[in-house]
PDB file of C-alpha atoms and ligand atoms in Angstrom:
ATOM      1  CA  UNK A   1       0.955 -13.831  27.001  1.00 44.00           C
ATOM      2  CA  UNK A   2       2.547 -16.287  25.158  1.00 51.00           C
ATOM      3  CA  UNK A   3       4.179 -18.907  27.366  1.00 44.00           C
ATOM      4  CA  UNK A   4       8.179 -19.384  26.315  1.00 48.00           C
ATOM      5  CA  UNK A   5       8.511 -22.379  23.863  1.00 49.00           C
ATOM      6  CA  UNK A   6       4.410 -22.750  24.025  1.00 57.00           C
ATOM      7  CA  UNK A   7       2.397 -23.017  20.825  1.00 70.00           C
ATOM      8  CA  UNK A   8       1.307 -20.092  18.706  1.00 81.00           C
ATOM      9  CA  UNK A   9      -2.438 -19.613  18.106  1.00 79.00           C
ATOM     10  CA  UNK A  10      -4.772 -17.016  16.464  1.00 82.00           C
ATOM     11  CA  UNK A  11      -6.844 -15.461  19.142  1.00 84.00           C
ATOM     12  CA  UNK A  12      -3.460 -13.974  20.838  1.00 87.00           C
ATOM     13  CA  UNK A  13      -2.106 -12.671  17.495  1.00 89.00           C
ATOM     14  CA  UNK A  14      -5.793 -11.393  16.689  1.00 87.00           C
ATOM     15  CA  UNK A  15      -6.796  -9.524  19.713  1.00 87.00           C
ATOM     16  CA  UNK A  16      -7.306  -6.293  19.356  1.00 88.00           C
ATOM     17  CA  UNK A  17      -4.858  -6.355  16.505  1.00 92.00           C
ATOM     18  CA  UNK A  18      -4.854  -2.604  15.063  1.00 92.00           C
ATOM     19  CA  UNK A  19      -4.803  -3.245  11.418  1.00 95.00           C
ATOM     20  CA  UNK A  20      -7.001  -2.439   8.321  1.00 96.00           C
ATOM     21  CA  UNK A  21      -6.012  -5.392   6.315  1.00 96.00           C
ATOM     22  CA  UNK A  22      -2.933  -7.476   7.075  1.00 97.00           C
ATOM     23  CA  UNK A  23      -3.888 -10.288   9.997  1.00 95.00           C
ATOM     24  CA  UNK A  24      -7.756  -9.981   9.683  1.00 92.00           C
ATOM     25  CA  UNK A  25      -7.577 -13.674   8.899  1.00 94.00           C
ATOM     26  CA  UNK A  26      -4.909 -15.991  10.497  1.00 95.00           C
ATOM     27  CA  UNK A  27      -4.598 -19.405   9.294  1.00 96.00           C
ATOM     28  CA  UNK A  28      -2.432 -21.345  11.866  1.00 95.00           C
ATOM     29  CA  UNK A  29      -0.878 -24.700  11.648  1.00 95.00           C
ATOM     30  CA  UNK A  30       0.839 -26.894  13.835  1.00 94.00           C
ATOM     31  CA  UNK A  31       2.705 -28.257  11.171  1.00 95.00           C
ATOM     32  CA  UNK A  32       2.786 -27.709   7.611  1.00 97.00           C
ATOM     33  CA  UNK A  33       5.234 -28.441   4.851  1.00 97.00           C
ATOM     34  CA  UNK A  34       5.691 -24.754   3.643  1.00 98.00           C
ATOM     35  CA  UNK A  35       3.554 -21.999   4.632  1.00 98.00           C
ATOM     36  CA  UNK A  36       4.046 -20.761   1.127  1.00 97.00           C
ATOM     37  CA  UNK A  37       2.035 -23.656  -0.460  1.00 97.00           C
ATOM     38  CA  UNK A  38      -0.788 -23.294   1.777  1.00 98.00           C
ATOM     39  CA  UNK A  39      -0.880 -19.440   1.075  1.00 98.00           C
ATOM     40  CA  UNK A  40      -0.404 -20.176  -2.661  1.00 97.00           C
ATOM     41  CA  UNK A  41      -3.778 -22.515  -2.920  1.00 98.00           C
ATOM     42  CA  UNK A  42      -5.370 -20.298  -0.557  1.00 98.00           C
ATOM     43  CA  UNK A  43      -4.823 -17.318  -2.990  1.00 97.00           C
ATOM     44  CA  UNK A  44      -6.044 -19.428  -5.978  1.00 96.00           C
ATOM     45  CA  UNK A  45      -9.268 -19.966  -4.018  1.00 96.00           C
ATOM     46  CA  UNK A  46      -9.521 -16.160  -3.392  1.00 95.00           C
ATOM     47  CA  UNK A  47      -8.744 -15.766  -0.075  1.00 97.00           C
ATOM     48  CA  UNK A  48      -9.402 -12.245   1.297  1.00 97.00           C
ATOM     49  CA  UNK A  49      -6.251 -10.019   1.031  1.00 98.00           C
ATOM     50  CA  UNK A  50      -4.094  -9.721   4.202  1.00 98.00           C
ATOM     51  CA  UNK A  51      -4.912 -13.414   5.008  1.00 98.00           C
ATOM     52  CA  UNK A  52      -2.102 -14.903   7.090  1.00 97.00           C
ATOM     53  CA  UNK A  53      -0.790 -18.247   7.198  1.00 97.00           C
ATOM     54  CA  UNK A  54       1.376 -18.830  10.439  1.00 97.00           C
ATOM     55  CA  UNK A  55       2.667 -22.280  11.196  1.00 96.00           C
ATOM     56  CA  UNK A  56       4.511 -23.775  14.218  1.00 95.00           C
ATOM     57  CA  UNK A  57       6.992 -25.863  12.280  1.00 95.00           C
ATOM     58  CA  UNK A  58       7.508 -26.121   8.614  1.00 97.00           C
ATOM     59  CA  UNK A  59       8.780 -29.851   7.216  1.00 96.00           C
ATOM     60  CA  UNK A  60       9.509 -28.399   4.039  1.00 97.00           C
ATOM     61  CA  UNK A  61      10.101 -24.173   4.168  1.00 97.00           C
ATOM     62  CA  UNK A  62      11.316 -22.940   1.019  1.00 96.00           C
ATOM     63  CA  UNK A  63      14.014 -20.181   0.988  1.00 94.00           C
ATOM     64  CA  UNK A  64      15.122 -18.362  -1.730  1.00 89.00           C
ATOM     65  CA  UNK A  65      16.720 -19.954  -5.175  1.00 83.00           C
ATOM     66  CA  UNK A  66      15.384 -23.415  -4.023  1.00 84.00           C
ATOM     67  CA  UNK A  67      16.703 -23.513  -0.932  1.00 87.00           C
ATOM     68  CA  UNK A  68      15.400 -25.151   1.896  1.00 91.00           C
ATOM     69  CA  UNK A  69      14.729 -22.944   5.223  1.00 94.00           C
ATOM     70  CA  UNK A  70      14.889 -24.581   8.213  1.00 90.00           C
ATOM     71  CA  UNK A  71      12.135 -24.338  10.444  1.00 91.00           C
ATOM     72  CA  UNK A  72      11.966 -25.875  13.460  1.00 91.00           C
ATOM     73  CA  UNK A  73       9.479 -24.532  16.503  1.00 91.00           C
ATOM     74  CA  UNK A  74       9.784 -21.511  18.313  1.00 93.00           C
ATOM     75  CA  UNK A  75      10.883 -19.411  15.725  1.00 96.00           C
ATOM     76  CA  UNK A  76       8.017 -17.397  13.301  1.00 97.00           C
ATOM     77  CA  UNK A  77       7.487 -18.482   9.907  1.00 98.00           C
ATOM     78  CA  UNK A  78       4.670 -17.061   8.072  1.00 98.00           C
ATOM     79  CA  UNK A  79       3.204 -16.116   4.951  1.00 98.00           C
ATOM     80  CA  UNK A  80       0.672 -13.204   3.639  1.00 98.00           C
ATOM     81  CA  UNK A  81      -1.538 -13.301   0.800  1.00 98.00           C
ATOM     82  CA  UNK A  82      -1.771  -9.685  -1.061  1.00 98.00           C
ATOM     83  CA  UNK A  83      -3.149  -8.666  -4.463  1.00 97.00           C
ATOM     84  CA  UNK A  84      -1.006  -5.590  -5.035  1.00 96.00           C
ATOM     85  CA  UNK A  85      -0.819  -3.399  -8.602  1.00 95.00           C
ATOM     86  CA  UNK A  86       2.106  -4.875 -10.815  1.00 94.00           C
ATOM     87  CA  UNK A  87       3.703  -1.531 -10.232  1.00 93.00           C
ATOM     88  CA  UNK A  88       4.096  -2.150  -6.482  1.00 94.00           C
ATOM     89  CA  UNK A  89       5.094  -5.613  -6.818  1.00 93.00           C
ATOM     90  CA  UNK A  90       8.799  -4.994  -6.471  1.00 92.00           C
ATOM     91  CA  UNK A  91       8.071  -2.705  -3.015  1.00 94.00           C
ATOM     92  CA  UNK A  92       6.970  -6.121  -1.208  1.00 95.00           C
ATOM     93  CA  UNK A  93      10.178  -7.390  -0.270  1.00 95.00           C
ATOM     94  CA  UNK A  94      11.258  -3.970   0.918  1.00 96.00           C
ATOM     95  CA  UNK A  95       8.461  -3.257   3.002  1.00 97.00           C
ATOM     96  CA  UNK A  96       8.779  -6.577   4.306  1.00 98.00           C
ATOM     97  CA  UNK A  97      12.438  -6.320   5.198  1.00 98.00           C
ATOM     98  CA  UNK A  98      11.766  -2.879   6.890  1.00 98.00           C
ATOM     99  CA  UNK A  99       8.475  -4.403   8.720  1.00 98.00           C
ATOM    100  CA  UNK A 100      11.305  -6.814  10.171  1.00 98.00           C
ATOM    101  CA  UNK A 101      13.976  -4.713  11.268  1.00 98.00           C
ATOM    102  CA  UNK A 102      11.370  -2.472  12.712  1.00 97.00           C
ATOM    103  CA  UNK A 103       9.605  -4.551  14.729  1.00 98.00           C
ATOM    104  CA  UNK A 104      12.623  -6.596  15.610  1.00 98.00           C
ATOM    105  CA  UNK A 105      13.909  -3.096  17.193  1.00 98.00           C
ATOM    106  CA  UNK A 106      10.513  -2.469  18.829  1.00 97.00           C
ATOM    107  CA  UNK A 107       9.894  -5.737  20.983  1.00 97.00           C
ATOM    108  CA  UNK A 108      13.704  -6.444  21.349  1.00 97.00           C
ATOM    109  CA  UNK A 109      16.235  -3.085  21.073  1.00 97.00           C
ATOM    110  CA  UNK A 110      18.078  -4.886  18.483  1.00 98.00           C
ATOM    111  CA  UNK A 111      19.440  -3.271  15.535  1.00 97.00           C
ATOM    112  CA  UNK A 112      18.988  -5.115  12.570  1.00 97.00           C
ATOM    113  CA  UNK A 113      20.324  -4.799   9.442  1.00 95.00           C
ATOM    114  CA  UNK A 114      19.292  -5.830   5.461  1.00 96.00           C
ATOM    115  CA  UNK A 115      21.631  -7.394   2.976  1.00 93.00           C
ATOM    116  CA  UNK A 116      20.094  -6.739  -0.556  1.00 92.00           C
ATOM    117  CA  UNK A 117      18.050  -8.590  -1.562  1.00 91.00           C
ATOM    118  CA  UNK A 118      16.530 -10.185   1.084  1.00 93.00           C
ATOM    119  CA  UNK A 119      18.522 -11.028   4.223  1.00 95.00           C
ATOM    120  CA  UNK A 120      17.966  -9.393   7.504  1.00 97.00           C
ATOM    121  CA  UNK A 121      21.212  -9.642   9.695  1.00 97.00           C
ATOM    122  CA  UNK A 122      22.291  -9.156  13.142  1.00 97.00           C
ATOM    123  CA  UNK A 123      26.193  -8.456  13.523  1.00 93.00           C
ATOM    124  CA  UNK A 124      27.020  -9.986  10.149  1.00 93.00           C
ATOM    125  CA  UNK A 125      24.653 -13.107  10.887  1.00 95.00           C
ATOM    126  CA  UNK A 126      21.389 -13.875   9.685  1.00 96.00           C
ATOM    127  CA  UNK A 127      18.167 -13.553  11.933  1.00 97.00           C
ATOM    128  CA  UNK A 128      15.739 -13.645   9.138  1.00 97.00           C
ATOM    129  CA  UNK A 129      14.427 -14.040   5.424  1.00 97.00           C
ATOM    130  CA  UNK A 130      11.963 -12.666   3.263  1.00 97.00           C
ATOM    131  CA  UNK A 131      10.451 -14.389   0.310  1.00 96.00           C
ATOM    132  CA  UNK A 132       7.811 -13.127  -2.253  1.00 95.00           C
ATOM    133  CA  UNK A 133       6.162 -15.720  -4.859  1.00 95.00           C
ATOM    134  CA  UNK A 134       3.943 -14.002  -7.186  1.00 94.00           C
ATOM    135  CA  UNK A 135       1.444 -14.997 -10.383  1.00 94.00           C
ATOM    136  CA  UNK A 136       0.545 -12.329 -12.962  1.00 92.00           C
ATOM    137  CA  UNK A 137      -2.244 -13.301 -15.626  1.00 92.00           C
ATOM    138  CA  UNK A 138      -2.695 -10.649 -18.350  1.00 91.00           C
ATOM    139  CA  UNK A 139      -0.165  -8.076 -17.030  1.00 89.00           C
ATOM    140  CA  UNK A 140      -2.070  -7.835 -13.655  1.00 93.00           C
ATOM    141  CA  UNK A 141      -1.163  -9.655 -10.337  1.00 94.00           C
ATOM    142  CA  UNK A 142      -3.058 -12.625  -9.720  1.00 96.00           C
ATOM    143  CA  UNK A 143      -1.463 -12.512  -5.971  1.00 96.00           C
ATOM    144  CA  UNK A 144       1.421 -11.683  -4.172  1.00 96.00           C
ATOM    145  CA  UNK A 145       2.918 -13.618  -1.308  1.00 97.00           C
ATOM    146  CA  UNK A 146       5.171 -12.452   1.204  1.00 98.00           C
ATOM    147  CA  UNK A 147       6.584 -15.258   3.050  1.00 98.00           C
ATOM    148  CA  UNK A 148       8.935 -14.361   6.307  1.00 98.00           C
ATOM    149  CA  UNK A 149      11.007 -16.439   8.749  1.00 98.00           C
ATOM    150  CA  UNK A 150      12.717 -15.022  11.412  1.00 98.00           C
ATOM    151  CA  UNK A 151      14.757 -17.224  14.101  1.00 97.00           C
ATOM    152  CA  UNK A 152      13.222 -16.027  17.120  1.00 97.00           C
ATOM    153  CA  UNK A 153      14.323 -18.648  19.905  1.00 95.00           C
ATOM    154  CA  UNK A 154      16.195 -21.308  18.085  1.00 93.00           C
ATOM    155  CA  UNK A 155      19.578 -22.230  19.869  1.00 93.00           C
ATOM    156  CA  UNK A 156      22.328 -21.657  17.654  1.00 92.00           C
ATOM    157  CA  UNK A 157      24.177 -24.267  19.337  1.00 91.00           C
ATOM    158  CA  UNK A 158      21.872 -26.627  18.634  1.00 92.00           C
ATOM    159  CA  UNK A 159      22.874 -26.068  15.121  1.00 90.00           C
ATOM    160  CA  UNK A 160      26.855 -25.928  14.788  1.00 91.00           C
ATOM    161  CA  UNK A 161      26.717 -26.423  10.768  1.00 90.00           C
ATOM    162  CA  UNK A 162      24.379 -22.822  10.677  1.00 90.00           C
ATOM    163  CA  UNK A 163      26.057 -20.587  13.933  1.00 88.00           C
ATOM    164  CA  UNK A 164      29.257 -19.014  11.552  1.00 91.00           C
ATOM    165  CA  UNK A 165      26.424 -17.510   9.298  1.00 93.00           C
ATOM    166  CA  UNK A 166      23.179 -17.699  11.090  1.00 95.00           C
ATOM    167  CA  UNK A 167      21.668 -16.335  14.624  1.00 97.00           C
ATOM    168  CA  UNK A 168      18.427 -15.689  16.430  1.00 97.00           C
ATOM    169  CA  UNK A 169      16.879 -13.297  18.987  1.00 98.00           C
ATOM    170  CA  UNK A 170      17.206 -15.273  21.727  1.00 97.00           C
ATOM    171  CA  UNK A 171      20.937 -16.169  21.129  1.00 96.00           C
ATOM    172  CA  UNK A 172      21.444 -12.484  20.823  1.00 97.00           C
ATOM    173  CA  UNK A 173      19.792 -11.314  23.866  1.00 96.00           C
ATOM    174  CA  UNK A 174      20.582 -14.400  26.074  1.00 95.00           C
ATOM    175  CA  UNK A 175      16.453 -14.809  27.120  1.00 95.00           C
ATOM    176  CA  UNK A 176      13.158 -15.870  25.161  1.00 95.00           C
ATOM    177  CA  UNK A 177      11.639 -13.414  23.037  1.00 96.00           C
ATOM    178  CA  UNK A 178       7.287 -13.525  22.744  1.00 95.00           C
ATOM    179  CA  UNK A 179       7.008 -14.757  19.110  1.00 96.00           C
ATOM    180  CA  UNK A 180       2.955 -13.088  19.281  1.00 95.00           C
ATOM    181  CA  UNK A 181       4.611  -9.861  20.569  1.00 95.00           C
ATOM    182  CA  UNK A 182       6.890  -9.874  17.208  1.00 97.00           C
ATOM    183  CA  UNK A 183       4.252 -11.193  15.009  1.00 97.00           C
ATOM    184  CA  UNK A 184       1.779  -8.836  16.465  1.00 96.00           C
ATOM    185  CA  UNK A 185       3.959  -6.362  15.727  1.00 97.00           C
ATOM    186  CA  UNK A 186       5.388  -7.445  12.310  1.00 98.00           C
ATOM    187  CA  UNK A 187       1.416  -7.202  11.013  1.00 97.00           C
ATOM    188  CA  UNK A 188       0.987  -3.979  12.254  1.00 97.00           C
ATOM    189  CA  UNK A 189       4.275  -2.531  10.685  1.00 97.00           C
ATOM    190  CA  UNK A 190       3.284  -4.506   7.406  1.00 98.00           C
ATOM    191  CA  UNK A 191      -0.061  -3.064   7.185  1.00 97.00           C
ATOM    192  CA  UNK A 192       1.040   0.430   8.064  1.00 96.00           C
ATOM    193  CA  UNK A 193       3.502   0.156   5.133  1.00 96.00           C
ATOM    194  CA  UNK A 194       1.139  -1.418   2.588  1.00 96.00           C
ATOM    195  CA  UNK A 195      -1.135   0.990   2.960  1.00 95.00           C
ATOM    196  CA  UNK A 196       1.378   3.709   2.000  1.00 93.00           C
ATOM    197  CA  UNK A 197       2.578   1.695  -0.727  1.00 91.00           C
ATOM    198  CA  UNK A 198       1.252   3.936  -3.807  1.00 88.00           C
ATOM    199  CA  UNK A 199       3.701   6.141  -1.972  1.00 83.00           C
ATOM    200  CA  UNK A 200       6.117   4.099  -2.497  1.00 76.00           C
ATOM    201  CA  UNK A 201       9.550   6.419  -2.925  1.00 84.00           C
ATOM    202  CA  UNK A 202       9.718   6.326   1.030  1.00 89.00           C
ATOM    203  CA  UNK A 203       9.539   2.993   1.295  1.00 94.00           C
ATOM    204  CA  UNK A 204      12.529   2.618  -1.580  1.00 95.00           C
ATOM    205  CA  UNK A 205      14.554   4.884   0.456  1.00 95.00           C
ATOM    206  CA  UNK A 206      13.975   3.674   3.859  1.00 95.00           C
ATOM    207  CA  UNK A 207      15.236   0.402   2.086  1.00 96.00           C
ATOM    208  CA  UNK A 208      18.227   1.488   0.687  1.00 96.00           C
ATOM    209  CA  UNK A 209      19.576   3.274   3.538  1.00 94.00           C
ATOM    210  CA  UNK A 210      19.385   0.118   5.591  1.00 95.00           C
ATOM    211  CA  UNK A 211      21.448  -1.920   3.098  1.00 95.00           C
ATOM    212  CA  UNK A 212      24.485  -2.721   4.261  1.00 92.00           C
ATOM    213  CA  UNK A 213      25.646  -4.423   0.772  1.00 88.00           C
ATOM    214  CA  UNK A 214      25.909  -0.591  -0.778  1.00 92.00           C
ATOM    215  CA  UNK A 215      29.612   0.844  -0.800  1.00 91.00           C
ATOM    216  CA  UNK A 216      31.075  -2.850  -0.439  1.00 90.00           C
ATOM    217  CA  UNK A 217      33.254  -4.798  -3.044  1.00 90.00           C
ATOM    218  CA  UNK A 218      30.702  -7.803  -3.484  1.00 88.00           C
ATOM    219  CA  UNK A 219      30.877 -11.527  -5.199  1.00 85.00           C
ATOM    220  CA  UNK A 220      27.623 -11.997  -6.683  1.00 84.00           C
ATOM    221  CA  UNK A 221      26.418 -15.255  -8.239  1.00 81.00           C
ATOM    222  CA  UNK A 222      23.600 -15.364 -10.331  1.00 78.00           C
ATOM    223  CA  UNK A 223      22.956 -19.044 -11.905  1.00 78.00           C
ATOM    224  CA  UNK A 224      26.629 -19.655 -13.279  1.00 80.00           C
ATOM    225  CA  UNK A 225      27.999 -16.633 -13.659  1.00 81.00           C
ATOM    226  CA  UNK A 226      29.577 -14.887 -11.347  1.00 83.00           C
ATOM    227  CA  UNK A 227      29.898 -10.867 -10.954  1.00 83.00           C
ATOM    228  CA  UNK A 228      32.161  -8.786  -8.707  1.00 87.00           C
ATOM    229  CA  UNK A 229      32.302  -4.967  -8.414  1.00 89.00           C
ATOM    230  CA  UNK A 230      31.440  -2.578  -6.131  1.00 92.00           C
ATOM    231  CA  UNK A 231      27.711  -2.512  -4.970  1.00 92.00           C
ATOM    232  CA  UNK A 232      27.091   1.183  -5.842  1.00 94.00           C
ATOM    233  CA  UNK A 233      23.187   1.824  -5.679  1.00 94.00           C
ATOM    234  CA  UNK A 234      19.804   0.128  -5.748  1.00 95.00           C
ATOM    235  CA  UNK A 235      17.201   0.639  -8.329  1.00 93.00           C
ATOM    236  CA  UNK A 236      13.614   1.383  -7.686  1.00 92.00           C
ATOM    237  CA  UNK A 237      12.883  -1.974  -8.969  1.00 90.00           C
ATOM    238  CA  UNK A 238      15.321  -3.195  -6.101  1.00 92.00           C
ATOM    239  CA  UNK A 239      17.970  -4.524  -8.514  1.00 92.00           C
ATOM    240  CA  UNK A 240      21.538  -4.286  -7.602  1.00 92.00           C
ATOM    241  CA  UNK A 241      23.955  -1.387  -9.648  1.00 93.00           C
ATOM    242  CA  UNK A 242      27.329  -3.154  -9.658  1.00 91.00           C
ATOM    243  CA  UNK A 243      30.288  -1.303 -10.501  1.00 92.00           C
ATOM    244  CA  UNK A 244      32.700  -3.732 -12.538  1.00 87.00           C
ATOM    245  CA  UNK A 245      36.346  -3.362 -12.676  1.00 82.00           C
ATOM    246  CA  UNK A 246      35.965  -2.015 -16.305  1.00 87.00           C
ATOM    247  CA  UNK A 247      33.966   0.972 -14.583  1.00 89.00           C
ATOM    248  CA  UNK A 248      30.678  -1.140 -16.801  1.00 90.00           C
ATOM    249  CA  UNK A 249      27.445  -0.553 -14.414  1.00 91.00           C
ATOM    250  CA  UNK A 250      25.724  -4.104 -14.631  1.00 88.00           C
ATOM    251  CA  UNK A 251      22.114  -4.697 -13.228  1.00 89.00           C
ATOM    252  CA  UNK A 252      21.486  -7.228 -11.386  1.00 88.00           C
ATOM    253  CA  UNK A 253      17.794  -8.782 -10.867  1.00 84.00           C
ATOM    254  CA  UNK A 254      18.192 -11.191  -8.305  1.00 73.00           C
ATOM    255  CA  UNK A 255      21.369 -13.217  -6.727  1.00 63.00           C
ATOM    256  CA  UNK A 256      23.150 -14.485  -4.199  1.00 67.00           C
ATOM    257  CA  UNK A 257      25.856 -12.074  -2.481  1.00 69.00           C
ATOM    258  CA  UNK A 258      28.839 -12.401  -0.840  1.00 67.00           C
ATOM    259  CA  UNK A 259      29.527  -8.995   1.089  1.00 64.00           C
ATOM    260  CA  UNK A 260      33.298 -10.053   2.273  1.00 57.00           C
ATOM    261  CA  UNK A 261      35.953  -7.451   0.697  1.00 52.00           C
ATOM    262  CA  UNK A 262      37.655  -9.514  -1.681  1.00 42.00           C
ATOM    263  CA  UNK A 263      41.243  -9.021  -2.847  1.00 35.00           C
TER     264      UNK A 263
HETATM  265  C1  BTN B   1      15.574 -16.407   2.150  1.00 82.18           C
HETATM  266  O1  BTN B   1      16.407 -16.340   2.669  1.00 82.18           O
HETATM  267  O2  BTN B   1      15.997 -17.390   1.600  1.00 82.18           O
HETATM  268  C2  BTN B   1      14.083 -16.759   2.686  1.00 82.18           C
HETATM  269  C3  BTN B   1      13.264 -17.390   3.260  1.00 82.18           C
HETATM  270  C4  BTN B   1      12.072 -17.511   3.788  1.00 82.18           C
HETATM  271  C5  BTN B   1      11.313 -18.345   4.777  1.00 82.18           C
HETATM  272  C6  BTN B   1       9.922 -18.062   4.953  1.00 82.18           C
HETATM  273  S1  BTN B   1       9.333 -19.138   6.418  1.00 82.18           S
HETATM  274  C7  BTN B   1       7.614 -18.558   6.169  1.00 82.18           C
HETATM  275  C8  BTN B   1       7.977 -18.931   4.846  1.00 82.18           C
HETATM  276  N1  BTN B   1       7.360 -20.262   4.449  1.00 82.18           N
HETATM  277  C9  BTN B   1       8.322 -20.989   3.371  1.00 82.18           C
HETATM  278  O3  BTN B   1       8.714 -21.886   3.084  1.00 82.18           O
HETATM  279  N2  BTN B   1       9.295 -20.074   3.385  1.00 82.18           N
HETATM  280  C10 BTN B   1       9.033 -18.661   3.822  1.00 82.18           C
END
């Protein structure tokens, strides 16, 4: 049993953990630059599939599109090394997002939603994010890394600049949450979904159905270009299909979405 606010360690995470691939090997760091960096190095040394790198805190946590991911103690920051087939690569963000949503629900009872492409929200505020990094060599996946960050026991009152847009499980519930319980459930969900990846269609459908982005007017920034339109659907490769005001359908592979309906 984790004493709240205390450190994580591998044994309570792995003890009697019912997974086949994910979490059979766990590397724990009290402090690290980014679990993505460690995972990349480990993957290059051909680490076992399912190896998890978990850190108490990250000093240079990475978000999407080169953003900084704030990663103080008390939250969840972990990366998982996988070697999927190249056709399954687009599903990794979907399965990771679903695993986060299901774990939050099981452990806390809180409902969370997904914002395309990789945000997990509670009541419209970001509680978690997914980062996928992969390398392809000769048409095959050399490695893929799923990075997951969840604000668990973060007190947003300590970070006033973030409180309009971010939340934590603790702030939503008004009490601390065991990170070990969340991580254990997360690893079980990830393992279950990873094993059914060859039948990717249900994962795609469950992910699509949880996206709060769809059916909304959105602005999407992609580099220096801004797209505006109705988020109509998502394709099986994870890209967003945006119906623009001239009736054309634009496929957006990755971008930064503003959900607020605009005039
Ligand atoms: C995002 O929302 O932009 C993605 C955030 C991903 C953060 C996680 S925390 C664990 C892993 N290590 C990192 O440096 N980033 C990911």
